[in-house]
Coordinates of C-alpha atoms in Angstrom, one line a residue:
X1 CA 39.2 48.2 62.3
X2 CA 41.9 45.8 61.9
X3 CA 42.5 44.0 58.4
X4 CA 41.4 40.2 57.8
X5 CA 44.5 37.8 58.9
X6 CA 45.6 35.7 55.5
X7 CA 44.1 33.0 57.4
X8 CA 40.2 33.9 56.2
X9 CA 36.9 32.5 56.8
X10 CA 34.8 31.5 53.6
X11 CA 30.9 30.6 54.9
X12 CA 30.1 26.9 53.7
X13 CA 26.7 25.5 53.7
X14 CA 26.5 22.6 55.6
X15 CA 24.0 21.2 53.6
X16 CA 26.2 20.6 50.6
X17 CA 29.0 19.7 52.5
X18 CA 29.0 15.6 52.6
X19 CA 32.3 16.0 54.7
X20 CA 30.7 18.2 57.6
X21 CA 33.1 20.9 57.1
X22 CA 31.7 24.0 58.3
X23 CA 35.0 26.3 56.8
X24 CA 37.6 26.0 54.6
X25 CA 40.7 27.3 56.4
X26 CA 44.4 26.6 55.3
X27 CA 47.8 27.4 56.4
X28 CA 46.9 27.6 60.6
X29 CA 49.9 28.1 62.4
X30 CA 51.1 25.3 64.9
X31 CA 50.0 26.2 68.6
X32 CA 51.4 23.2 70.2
X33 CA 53.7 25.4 72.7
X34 CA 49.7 26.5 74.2
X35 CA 49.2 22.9 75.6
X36 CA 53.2 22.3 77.0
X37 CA 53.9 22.4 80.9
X38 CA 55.1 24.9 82.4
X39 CA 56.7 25.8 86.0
X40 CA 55.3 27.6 88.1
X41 CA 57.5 31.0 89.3
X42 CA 55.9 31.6 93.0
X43 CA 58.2 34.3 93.7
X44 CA 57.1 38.0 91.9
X45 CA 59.3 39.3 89.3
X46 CA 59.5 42.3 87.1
X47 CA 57.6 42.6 83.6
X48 CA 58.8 45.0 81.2
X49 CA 56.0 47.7 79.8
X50 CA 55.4 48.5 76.5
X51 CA 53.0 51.6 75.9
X52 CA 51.3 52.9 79.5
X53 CA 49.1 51.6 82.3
X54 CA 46.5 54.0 83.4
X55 CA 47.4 55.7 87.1
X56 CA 44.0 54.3 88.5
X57 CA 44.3 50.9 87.4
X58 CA 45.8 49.0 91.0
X59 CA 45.0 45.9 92.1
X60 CA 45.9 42.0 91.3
X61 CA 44.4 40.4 87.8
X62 CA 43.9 36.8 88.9
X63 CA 43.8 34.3 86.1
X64 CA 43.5 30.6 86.2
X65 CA 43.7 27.5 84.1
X66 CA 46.0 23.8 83.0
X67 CA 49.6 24.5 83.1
X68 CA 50.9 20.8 83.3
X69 CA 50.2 18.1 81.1
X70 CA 52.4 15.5 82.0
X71 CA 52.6 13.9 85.3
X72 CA 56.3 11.5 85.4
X73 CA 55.3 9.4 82.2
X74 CA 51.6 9.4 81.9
X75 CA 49.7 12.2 79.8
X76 CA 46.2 14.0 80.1
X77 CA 44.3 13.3 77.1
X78 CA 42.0 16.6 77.3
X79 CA 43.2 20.4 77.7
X80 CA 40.8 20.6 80.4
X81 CA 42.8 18.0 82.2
X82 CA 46.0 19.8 82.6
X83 CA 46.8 20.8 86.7
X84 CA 45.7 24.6 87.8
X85 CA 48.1 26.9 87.6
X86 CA 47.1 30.2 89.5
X87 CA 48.6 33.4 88.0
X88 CA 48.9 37.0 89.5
X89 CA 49.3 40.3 87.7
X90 CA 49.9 42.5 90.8
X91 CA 49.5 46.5 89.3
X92 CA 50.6 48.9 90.9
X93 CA 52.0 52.7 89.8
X94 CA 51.9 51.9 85.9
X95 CA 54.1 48.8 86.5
X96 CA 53.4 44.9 86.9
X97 CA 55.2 41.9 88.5
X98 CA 54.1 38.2 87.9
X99 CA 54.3 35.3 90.3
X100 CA 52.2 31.7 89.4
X101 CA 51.6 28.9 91.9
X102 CA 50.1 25.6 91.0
X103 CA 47.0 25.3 93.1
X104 CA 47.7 22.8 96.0
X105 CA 44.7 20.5 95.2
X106 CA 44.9 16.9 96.7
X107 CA 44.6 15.3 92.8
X108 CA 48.3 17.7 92.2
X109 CA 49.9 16.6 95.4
X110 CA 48.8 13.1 94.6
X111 CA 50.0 12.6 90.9
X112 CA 53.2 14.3 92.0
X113 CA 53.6 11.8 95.4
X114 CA 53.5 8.9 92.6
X115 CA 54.9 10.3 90.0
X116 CA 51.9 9.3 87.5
X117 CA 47.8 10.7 87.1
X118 CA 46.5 8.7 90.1
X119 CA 43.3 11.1 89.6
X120 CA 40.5 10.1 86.6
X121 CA 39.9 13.9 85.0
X122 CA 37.7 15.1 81.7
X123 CA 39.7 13.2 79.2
X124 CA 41.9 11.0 81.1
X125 CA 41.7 8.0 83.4
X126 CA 43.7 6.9 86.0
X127 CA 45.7 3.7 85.7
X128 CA 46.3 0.9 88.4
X129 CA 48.7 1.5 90.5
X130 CA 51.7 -0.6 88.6
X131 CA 52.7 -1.9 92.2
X132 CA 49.8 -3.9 92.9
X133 CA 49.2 -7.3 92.0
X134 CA 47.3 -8.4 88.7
X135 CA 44.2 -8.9 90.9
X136 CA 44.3 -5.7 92.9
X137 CA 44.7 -3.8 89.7
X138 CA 41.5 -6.0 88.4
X139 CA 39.2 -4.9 91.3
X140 CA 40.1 -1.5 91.1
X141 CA 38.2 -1.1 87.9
X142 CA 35.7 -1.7 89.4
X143 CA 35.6 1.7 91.8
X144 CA 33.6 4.5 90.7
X145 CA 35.1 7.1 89.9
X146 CA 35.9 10.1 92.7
X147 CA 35.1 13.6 91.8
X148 CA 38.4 15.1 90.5
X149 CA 39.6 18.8 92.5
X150 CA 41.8 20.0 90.0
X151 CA 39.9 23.7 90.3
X152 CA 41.1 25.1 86.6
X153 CA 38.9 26.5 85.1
X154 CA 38.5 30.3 86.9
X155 CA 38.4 32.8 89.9
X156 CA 35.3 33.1 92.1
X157 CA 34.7 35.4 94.9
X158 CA 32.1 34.4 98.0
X159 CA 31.4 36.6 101.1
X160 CA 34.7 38.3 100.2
X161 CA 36.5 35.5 99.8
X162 CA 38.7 33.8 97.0
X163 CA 38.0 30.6 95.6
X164 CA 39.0 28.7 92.2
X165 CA 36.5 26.5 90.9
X166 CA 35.5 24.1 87.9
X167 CA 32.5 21.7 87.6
X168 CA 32.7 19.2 90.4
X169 CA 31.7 19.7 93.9
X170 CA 35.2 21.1 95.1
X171 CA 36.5 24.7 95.4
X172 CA 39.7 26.2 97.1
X173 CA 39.8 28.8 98.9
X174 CA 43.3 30.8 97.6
X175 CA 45.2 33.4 99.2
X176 CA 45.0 36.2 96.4
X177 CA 48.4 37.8 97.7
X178 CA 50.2 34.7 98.1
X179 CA 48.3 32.4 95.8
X180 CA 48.4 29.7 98.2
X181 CA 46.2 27.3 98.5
X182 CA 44.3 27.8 101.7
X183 CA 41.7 25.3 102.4
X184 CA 39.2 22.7 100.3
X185 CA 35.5 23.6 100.6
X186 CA 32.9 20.6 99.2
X187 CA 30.2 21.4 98.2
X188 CA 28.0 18.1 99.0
X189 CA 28.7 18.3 102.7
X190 CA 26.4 21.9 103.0
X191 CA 24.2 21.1 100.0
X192 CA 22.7 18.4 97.9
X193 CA 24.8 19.0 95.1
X194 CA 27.2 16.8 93.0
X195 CA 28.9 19.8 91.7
X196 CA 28.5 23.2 90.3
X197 CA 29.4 25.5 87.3
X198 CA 32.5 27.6 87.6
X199 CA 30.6 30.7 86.8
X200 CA 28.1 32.3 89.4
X201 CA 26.6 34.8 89.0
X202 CA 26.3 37.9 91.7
X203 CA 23.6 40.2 92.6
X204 CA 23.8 44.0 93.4
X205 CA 23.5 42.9 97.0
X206 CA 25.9 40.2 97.1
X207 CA 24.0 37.2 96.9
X208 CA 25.4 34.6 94.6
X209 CA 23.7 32.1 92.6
X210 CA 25.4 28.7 91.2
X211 CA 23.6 25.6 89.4
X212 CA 24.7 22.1 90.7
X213 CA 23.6 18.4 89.6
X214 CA 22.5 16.2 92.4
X215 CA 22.4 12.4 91.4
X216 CA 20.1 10.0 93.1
X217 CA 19.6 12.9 96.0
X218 CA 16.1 14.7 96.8
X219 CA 15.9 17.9 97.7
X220 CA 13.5 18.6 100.4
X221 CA 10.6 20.5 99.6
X222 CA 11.3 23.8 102.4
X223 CA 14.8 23.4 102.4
X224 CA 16.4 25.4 105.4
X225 CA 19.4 27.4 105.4
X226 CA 22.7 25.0 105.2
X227 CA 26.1 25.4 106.3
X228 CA 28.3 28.7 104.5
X229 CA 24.8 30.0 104.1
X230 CA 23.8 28.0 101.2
X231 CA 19.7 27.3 100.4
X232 CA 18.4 25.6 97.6
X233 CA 16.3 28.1 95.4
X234 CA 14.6 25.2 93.3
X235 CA 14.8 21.8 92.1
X236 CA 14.7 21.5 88.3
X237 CA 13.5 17.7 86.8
X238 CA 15.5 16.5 83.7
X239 CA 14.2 15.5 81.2
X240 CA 15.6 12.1 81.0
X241 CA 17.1 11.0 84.5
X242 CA 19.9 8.7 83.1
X243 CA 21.0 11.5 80.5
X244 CA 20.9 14.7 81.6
X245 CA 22.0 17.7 79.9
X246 CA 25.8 19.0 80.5
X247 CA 25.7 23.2 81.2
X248 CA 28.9 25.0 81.8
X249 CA 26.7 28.2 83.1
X250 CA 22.9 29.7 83.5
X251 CA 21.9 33.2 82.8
X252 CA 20.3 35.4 85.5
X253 CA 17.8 38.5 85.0
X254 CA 16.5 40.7 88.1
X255 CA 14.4 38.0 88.8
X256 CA 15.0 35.2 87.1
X257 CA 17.2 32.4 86.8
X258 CA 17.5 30.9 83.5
X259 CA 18.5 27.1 83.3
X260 CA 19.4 26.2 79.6
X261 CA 18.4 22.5 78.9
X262 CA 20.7 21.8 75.6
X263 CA 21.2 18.7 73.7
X264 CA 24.7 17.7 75.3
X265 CA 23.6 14.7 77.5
X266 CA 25.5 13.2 79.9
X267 CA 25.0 9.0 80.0
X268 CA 25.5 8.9 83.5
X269 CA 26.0 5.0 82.9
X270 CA 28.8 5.3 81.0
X271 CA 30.5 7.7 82.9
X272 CA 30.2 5.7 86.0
X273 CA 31.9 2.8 84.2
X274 CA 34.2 4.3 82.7
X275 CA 37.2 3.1 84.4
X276 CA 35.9 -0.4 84.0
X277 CA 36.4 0.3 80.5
X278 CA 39.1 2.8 80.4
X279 CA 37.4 5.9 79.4
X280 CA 37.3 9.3 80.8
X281 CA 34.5 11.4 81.6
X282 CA 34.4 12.7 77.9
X283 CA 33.1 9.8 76.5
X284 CA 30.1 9.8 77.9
X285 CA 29.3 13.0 76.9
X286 CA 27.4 13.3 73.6
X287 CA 25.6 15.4 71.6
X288 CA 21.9 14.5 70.0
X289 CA 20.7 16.8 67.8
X290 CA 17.5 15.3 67.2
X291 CA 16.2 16.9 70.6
X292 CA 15.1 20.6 71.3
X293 CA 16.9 23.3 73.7
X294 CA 14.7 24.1 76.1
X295 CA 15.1 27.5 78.7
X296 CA 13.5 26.8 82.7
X297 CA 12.7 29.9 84.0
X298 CA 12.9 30.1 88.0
X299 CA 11.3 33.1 89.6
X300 CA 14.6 34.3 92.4
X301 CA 12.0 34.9 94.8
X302 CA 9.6 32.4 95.3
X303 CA 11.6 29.7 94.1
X304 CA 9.1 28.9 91.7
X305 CA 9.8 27.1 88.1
X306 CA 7.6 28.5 85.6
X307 CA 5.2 26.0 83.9
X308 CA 5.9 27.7 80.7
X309 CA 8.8 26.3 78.7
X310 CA 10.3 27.8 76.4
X311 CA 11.9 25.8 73.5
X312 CA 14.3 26.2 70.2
X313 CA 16.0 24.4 68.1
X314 CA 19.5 22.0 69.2
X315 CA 21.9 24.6 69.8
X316 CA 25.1 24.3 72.5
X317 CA 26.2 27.5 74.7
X318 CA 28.7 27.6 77.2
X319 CA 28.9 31.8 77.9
X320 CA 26.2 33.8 78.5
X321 CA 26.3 37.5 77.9
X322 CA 23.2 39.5 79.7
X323 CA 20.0 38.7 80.3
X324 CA 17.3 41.2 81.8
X325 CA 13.6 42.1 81.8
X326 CA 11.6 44.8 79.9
X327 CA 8.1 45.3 79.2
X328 CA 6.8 42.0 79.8
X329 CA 9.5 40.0 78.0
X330 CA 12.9 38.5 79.3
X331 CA 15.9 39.4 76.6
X332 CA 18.9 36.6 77.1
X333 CA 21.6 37.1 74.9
X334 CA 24.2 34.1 74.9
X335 CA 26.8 33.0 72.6
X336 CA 25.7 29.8 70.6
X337 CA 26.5 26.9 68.1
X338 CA 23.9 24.9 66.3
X339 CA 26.7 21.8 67.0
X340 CA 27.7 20.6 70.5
X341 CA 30.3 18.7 69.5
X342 CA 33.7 20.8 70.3
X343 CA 33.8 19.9 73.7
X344 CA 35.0 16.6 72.8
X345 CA 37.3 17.7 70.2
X346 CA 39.7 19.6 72.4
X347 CA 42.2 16.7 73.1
X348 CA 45.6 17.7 73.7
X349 CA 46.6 15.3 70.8
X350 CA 44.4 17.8 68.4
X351 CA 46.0 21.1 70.2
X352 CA 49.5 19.4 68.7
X353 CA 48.5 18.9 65.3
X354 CA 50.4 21.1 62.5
X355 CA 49.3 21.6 58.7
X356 CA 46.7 19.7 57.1
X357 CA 45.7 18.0 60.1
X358 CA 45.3 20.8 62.1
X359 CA 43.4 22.4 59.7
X360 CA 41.1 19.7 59.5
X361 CA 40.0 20.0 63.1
X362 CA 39.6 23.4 62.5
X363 CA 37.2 23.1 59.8
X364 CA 35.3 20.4 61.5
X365 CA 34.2 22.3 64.5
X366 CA 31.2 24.1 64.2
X367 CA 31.3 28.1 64.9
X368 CA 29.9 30.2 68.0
X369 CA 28.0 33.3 67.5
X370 CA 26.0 36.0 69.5
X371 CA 22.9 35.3 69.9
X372 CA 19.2 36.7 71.3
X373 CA 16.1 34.9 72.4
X374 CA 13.2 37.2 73.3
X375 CA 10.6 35.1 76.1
X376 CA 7.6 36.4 76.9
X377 CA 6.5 36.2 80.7
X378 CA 2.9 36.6 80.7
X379 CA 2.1 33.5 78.7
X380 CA -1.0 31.8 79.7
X381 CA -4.4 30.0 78.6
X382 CA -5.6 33.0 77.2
X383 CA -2.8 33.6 75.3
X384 CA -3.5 32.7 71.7
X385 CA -1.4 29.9 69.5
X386 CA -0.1 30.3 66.1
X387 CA 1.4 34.0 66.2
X388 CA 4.7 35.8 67.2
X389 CA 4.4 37.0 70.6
X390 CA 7.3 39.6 70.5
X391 CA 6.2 42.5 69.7
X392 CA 9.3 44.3 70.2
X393 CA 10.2 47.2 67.7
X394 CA 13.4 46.2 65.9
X395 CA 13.8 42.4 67.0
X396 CA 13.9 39.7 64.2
X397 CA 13.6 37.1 67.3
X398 CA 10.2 35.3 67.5
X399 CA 8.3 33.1 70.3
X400 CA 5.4 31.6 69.0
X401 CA 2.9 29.4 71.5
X402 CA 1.9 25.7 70.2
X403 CA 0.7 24.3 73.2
X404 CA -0.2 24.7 76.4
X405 CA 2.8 25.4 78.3
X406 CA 5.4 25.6 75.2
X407 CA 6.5 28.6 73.7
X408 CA 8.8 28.1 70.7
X409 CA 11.6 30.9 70.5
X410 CA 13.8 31.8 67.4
X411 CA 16.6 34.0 67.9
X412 CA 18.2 37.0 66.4
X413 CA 21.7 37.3 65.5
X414 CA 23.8 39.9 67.2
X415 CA 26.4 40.7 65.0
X416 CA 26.5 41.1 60.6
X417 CA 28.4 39.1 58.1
X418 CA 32.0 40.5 59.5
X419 CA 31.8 38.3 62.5
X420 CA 32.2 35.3 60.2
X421 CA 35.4 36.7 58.6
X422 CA 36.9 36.3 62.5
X423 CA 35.3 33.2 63.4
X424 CA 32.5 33.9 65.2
X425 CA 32.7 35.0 69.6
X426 CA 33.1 33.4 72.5
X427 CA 34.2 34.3 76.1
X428 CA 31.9 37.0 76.5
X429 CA 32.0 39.5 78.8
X430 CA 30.4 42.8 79.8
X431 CA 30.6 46.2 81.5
X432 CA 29.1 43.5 84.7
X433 CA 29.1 45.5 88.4
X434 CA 26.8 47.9 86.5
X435 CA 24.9 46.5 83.4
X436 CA 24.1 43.0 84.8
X437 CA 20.4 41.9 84.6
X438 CA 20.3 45.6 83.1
X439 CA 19.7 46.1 78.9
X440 CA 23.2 47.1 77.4
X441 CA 24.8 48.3 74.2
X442 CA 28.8 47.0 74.2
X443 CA 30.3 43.5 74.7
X444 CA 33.9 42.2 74.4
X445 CA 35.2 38.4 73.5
X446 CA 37.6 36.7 72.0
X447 CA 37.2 35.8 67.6
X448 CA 38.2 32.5 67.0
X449 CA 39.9 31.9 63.9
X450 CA 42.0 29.3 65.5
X451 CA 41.3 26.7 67.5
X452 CA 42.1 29.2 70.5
X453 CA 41.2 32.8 70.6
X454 CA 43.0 34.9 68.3
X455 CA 41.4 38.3 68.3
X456 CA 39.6 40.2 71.0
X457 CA 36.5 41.7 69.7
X458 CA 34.0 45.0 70.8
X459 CA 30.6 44.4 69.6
X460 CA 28.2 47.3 69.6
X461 CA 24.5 45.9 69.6
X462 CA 24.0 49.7 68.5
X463 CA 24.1 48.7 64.5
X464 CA 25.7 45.8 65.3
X465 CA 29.1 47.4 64.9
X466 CA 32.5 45.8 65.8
X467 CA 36.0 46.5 66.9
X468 CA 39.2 44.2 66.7
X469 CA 42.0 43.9 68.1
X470 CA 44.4 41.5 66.4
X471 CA 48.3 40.7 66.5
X472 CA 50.2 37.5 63.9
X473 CA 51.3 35.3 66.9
X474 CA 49.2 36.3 69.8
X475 CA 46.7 34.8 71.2
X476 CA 44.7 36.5 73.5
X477 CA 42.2 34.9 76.5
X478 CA 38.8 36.2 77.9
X479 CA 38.7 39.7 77.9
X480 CA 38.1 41.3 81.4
X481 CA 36.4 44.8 81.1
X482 CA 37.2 47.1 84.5
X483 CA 35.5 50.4 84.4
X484 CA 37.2 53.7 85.2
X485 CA 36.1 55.2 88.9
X486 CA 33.2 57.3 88.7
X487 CA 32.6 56.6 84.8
X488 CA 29.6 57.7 83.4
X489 CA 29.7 55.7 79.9
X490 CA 29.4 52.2 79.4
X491 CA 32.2 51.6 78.1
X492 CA 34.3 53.9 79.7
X493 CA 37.5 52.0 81.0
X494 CA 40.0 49.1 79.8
X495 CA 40.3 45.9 78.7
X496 CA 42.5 43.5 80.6
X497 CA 43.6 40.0 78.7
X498 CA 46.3 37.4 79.0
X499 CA 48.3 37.3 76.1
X500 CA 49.7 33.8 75.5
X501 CA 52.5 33.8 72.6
X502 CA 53.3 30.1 71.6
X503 CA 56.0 31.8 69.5
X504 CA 58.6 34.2 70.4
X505 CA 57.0 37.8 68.5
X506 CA 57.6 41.5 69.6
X507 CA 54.9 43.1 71.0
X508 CA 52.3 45.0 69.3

């Protein structure tokens, strides 16, 4: 087990704390270098190897996200903002090279034509084009905004394919040898969607399943199969029509779907003005904590949304870990906040900040931890109110009926008081080909004691137990588990992670 970094974690009571501090760090090192541009290097060259790369490890680690945050004199606001910039780790005989391409999106080839952000993304909105005249530049505030397809946020394969993706309705397809952008797939033109989340999730038998808004569209009621193969499964009301909730991904058991309904609304009003009053996306995103989370189950089969919902208290996720069925309950294990107001705090203008301020946005931002939620399936009139319905041996979590279709779910923490010393998880992954929709014991994600990962982390739900991995000046991303050929163990294999070093430091 690795030692504490100097930069510790005390636990504060929110309660007491008039200032809504949730930790008292000092002394965070400037990461400033994280959010800078880079070039891209499209051509492979050599990496030098410290230590040794397993024989049976071959293959290319694909990894995506912003590598540009400038575009001729205009700046993104928001790190999600920055253009994709595709990277390759080809590995091959214990050695690696490393080519990067910026993805060949039409917002990228756009901002660079003009030499400014012509695109609105997350953060940042697109000014008038400078060459128009004042009254041109007037009526053009007046356009709603178009659907952004800088594709940065990850990797997804379909039918064999590669495509990178993020939360609008556009993907590219990208040659995984090349990295070149090979064609721009929209997602409204096969189905009713006005975009979907950048992580799917896959069956056994190859069918993927994605979550989409559709704004002011109906679905029909037998919806037949759609271009690329695409059906809707099921159609899922919010909750309020002019706010509804943001999701970044949905957890899946054998036979479920699980949509998670949290209190980070969208005001679709204010999103759709935005340029009329110069704001990005981000501002109309909010978080109310006043209202419950509430988890929609849909059955994969049928297509049917269970009547019984299940609520808990305000909490935010973005990662989900596992979710799977046993003896008449449906485990989901996420990583949660009981704030959902980060999102909105990663501006590239925070990311810059050094010292006291930097710490300050540290300490503001509320932490994410491991979570489980135990639902009951066979819920019905019979069922009686008032009592804990889990009755499975060794689980804190409780669901408790109050009403006719409401079940009201605590959860159970998966991880002790050591968690907190490394500032809680995120970026969870697990053992997935094998143990998805499946109960499991290990998990791996990145501690955050920064406002970036700096620690990857092995939980074992077995005692709760954790491993760290840890290194002054390197900050690791999500951790990738890939399993040794013919393993037998669970966690029989090797962690993959991009290492990002804001600072020159030698290796570990």
């Amino acid at each position: 087990m690795s030692p504490p970094s100097s930069t510790d974690l005390k636990k504060t009571k929110s309660k007491k704390n008039k200032n809504h501090h949730y930790t008292d760090v000092h002394g965070l090192p400037c990461i400033e270098k994280i959010v800078a541009s880079v070039d891209e290097t499209p051509e492979a060259i050599s990496t030098n190897i410290s230590g040794t790369i397993p024989e049976w490890i071959n293959g290319n680690f694909l990894r995506n996200g912003p590598g540009k945050f400038e575009i001729g004199n205009n700046k993104f606001n928001h790190w999600f903002d920055g253009m994709a910039l595709l990277h390759q780790f080809k590995i091959a005989g214990g050695q690696v090279t490393y080519k990067s391409r910026f993805l060949g999106s039409d917002c990228y080839t756009a901002n660079s034509e003009n030499s400014r952000i012509v695109v609105s993304e997350f953060g940042t909105v697109a000014m008038p084009d400078p060459c128009k005249n004042f009254f041109q530049r007037f009526l053009s505030r007046f356009e709603l905004p178009k659907a952004s397809d800088n594709d940065n946020v990850s990797f997804v394969t379909y039918k064999g394919d590669y495509y990178v993706s993020t939360e609008t309705n556009f993907m590219h397809k990208v040659d995984p040898e090349t990295l070149e952008t090979k064609e721009k797939v929209d997602w409204s033109k096969f189905i009713a969607v006005n975009g979907a989340t950048a992580h799917p999730h896959t069956d056994p038998d190859g069918t993927t399943y994605n979550m989409g808004n559709s704004y002011s569209v109906s679905f029909p009621e037998n919806p037949e199969e759609t271009l690329e193969g695409a059906t809707v499964v099921c159609s899922i009301p919010s909750v309020d029509k002019a706010r509804p909730s943001y999701y970044h991904s949905f957890a899946m058991s054998e036979n479920y779907v699980v949509f998670i309904e949290q209190p980070i609304k969208m005001d679709l009003l204010k999103i759709v003005t935005g340029k009329l009053r110069g704001k990005g996306i981000s501002d109309g995103i909010y978080w109310d904590p006043k209202l419950e989370t509430i988890f929609h189950l849909i059955n994969k089969q049928t297509g049917k949304l269970n009547s019984v919902k299940y609520h808990a208290k305000a909490l935010s996720t973005f990662h989900q870990i596992n979710a799977w069925e046993e003896d008449g309950f449906l485990v989901m294990d996420l990583c949660a906040a009981d704030d959902g107001k980060a999102i909105n705090n990663y501006i590239v203008q925070n990311m810059r900040k050094s010292g006291e301020a930097l710490d300050e946005v540290y300490n503001t931002m509320c932490r994410v931890f491991p979570r489980r939620f135990v639902l009951p399936l066979n819920v019905d009139k019979e069922t009686p109110c008032g009592q804990n319905l889990n009755i499975r041996p060794d689980s804190t979590a409780t669901a408790t009926k109050t009403a006719k279709d409401k079940v009201f779910c605590t959860h159970e923490d998966l991880h002790d008081e050591e968690l907190h010393t490394y500032g809680g998880l995120e970026f969870p992954q697990i053992n997935y080909a094998k143990y998805n929709t499946k109960p499991y014991r290990y998990f791996y994600g990145c501690g955050f004691r920064h406002l970036v990962g700096d620690t990857l982390i092995k939980m074992d739900l077995q005692g709760k137990k954790m491993k760290v991995w840890e290194h002054p000046g390197l900050y690791p991303s999500e951790p990738v588990f890939v399993p040794l050929p013919g393993a037998t163990e669970e966690d029989d294999g090797v962690i993959m992670s991009v290492v990002i070093t804001p600072k020159k430091v030698s290796p570990p």
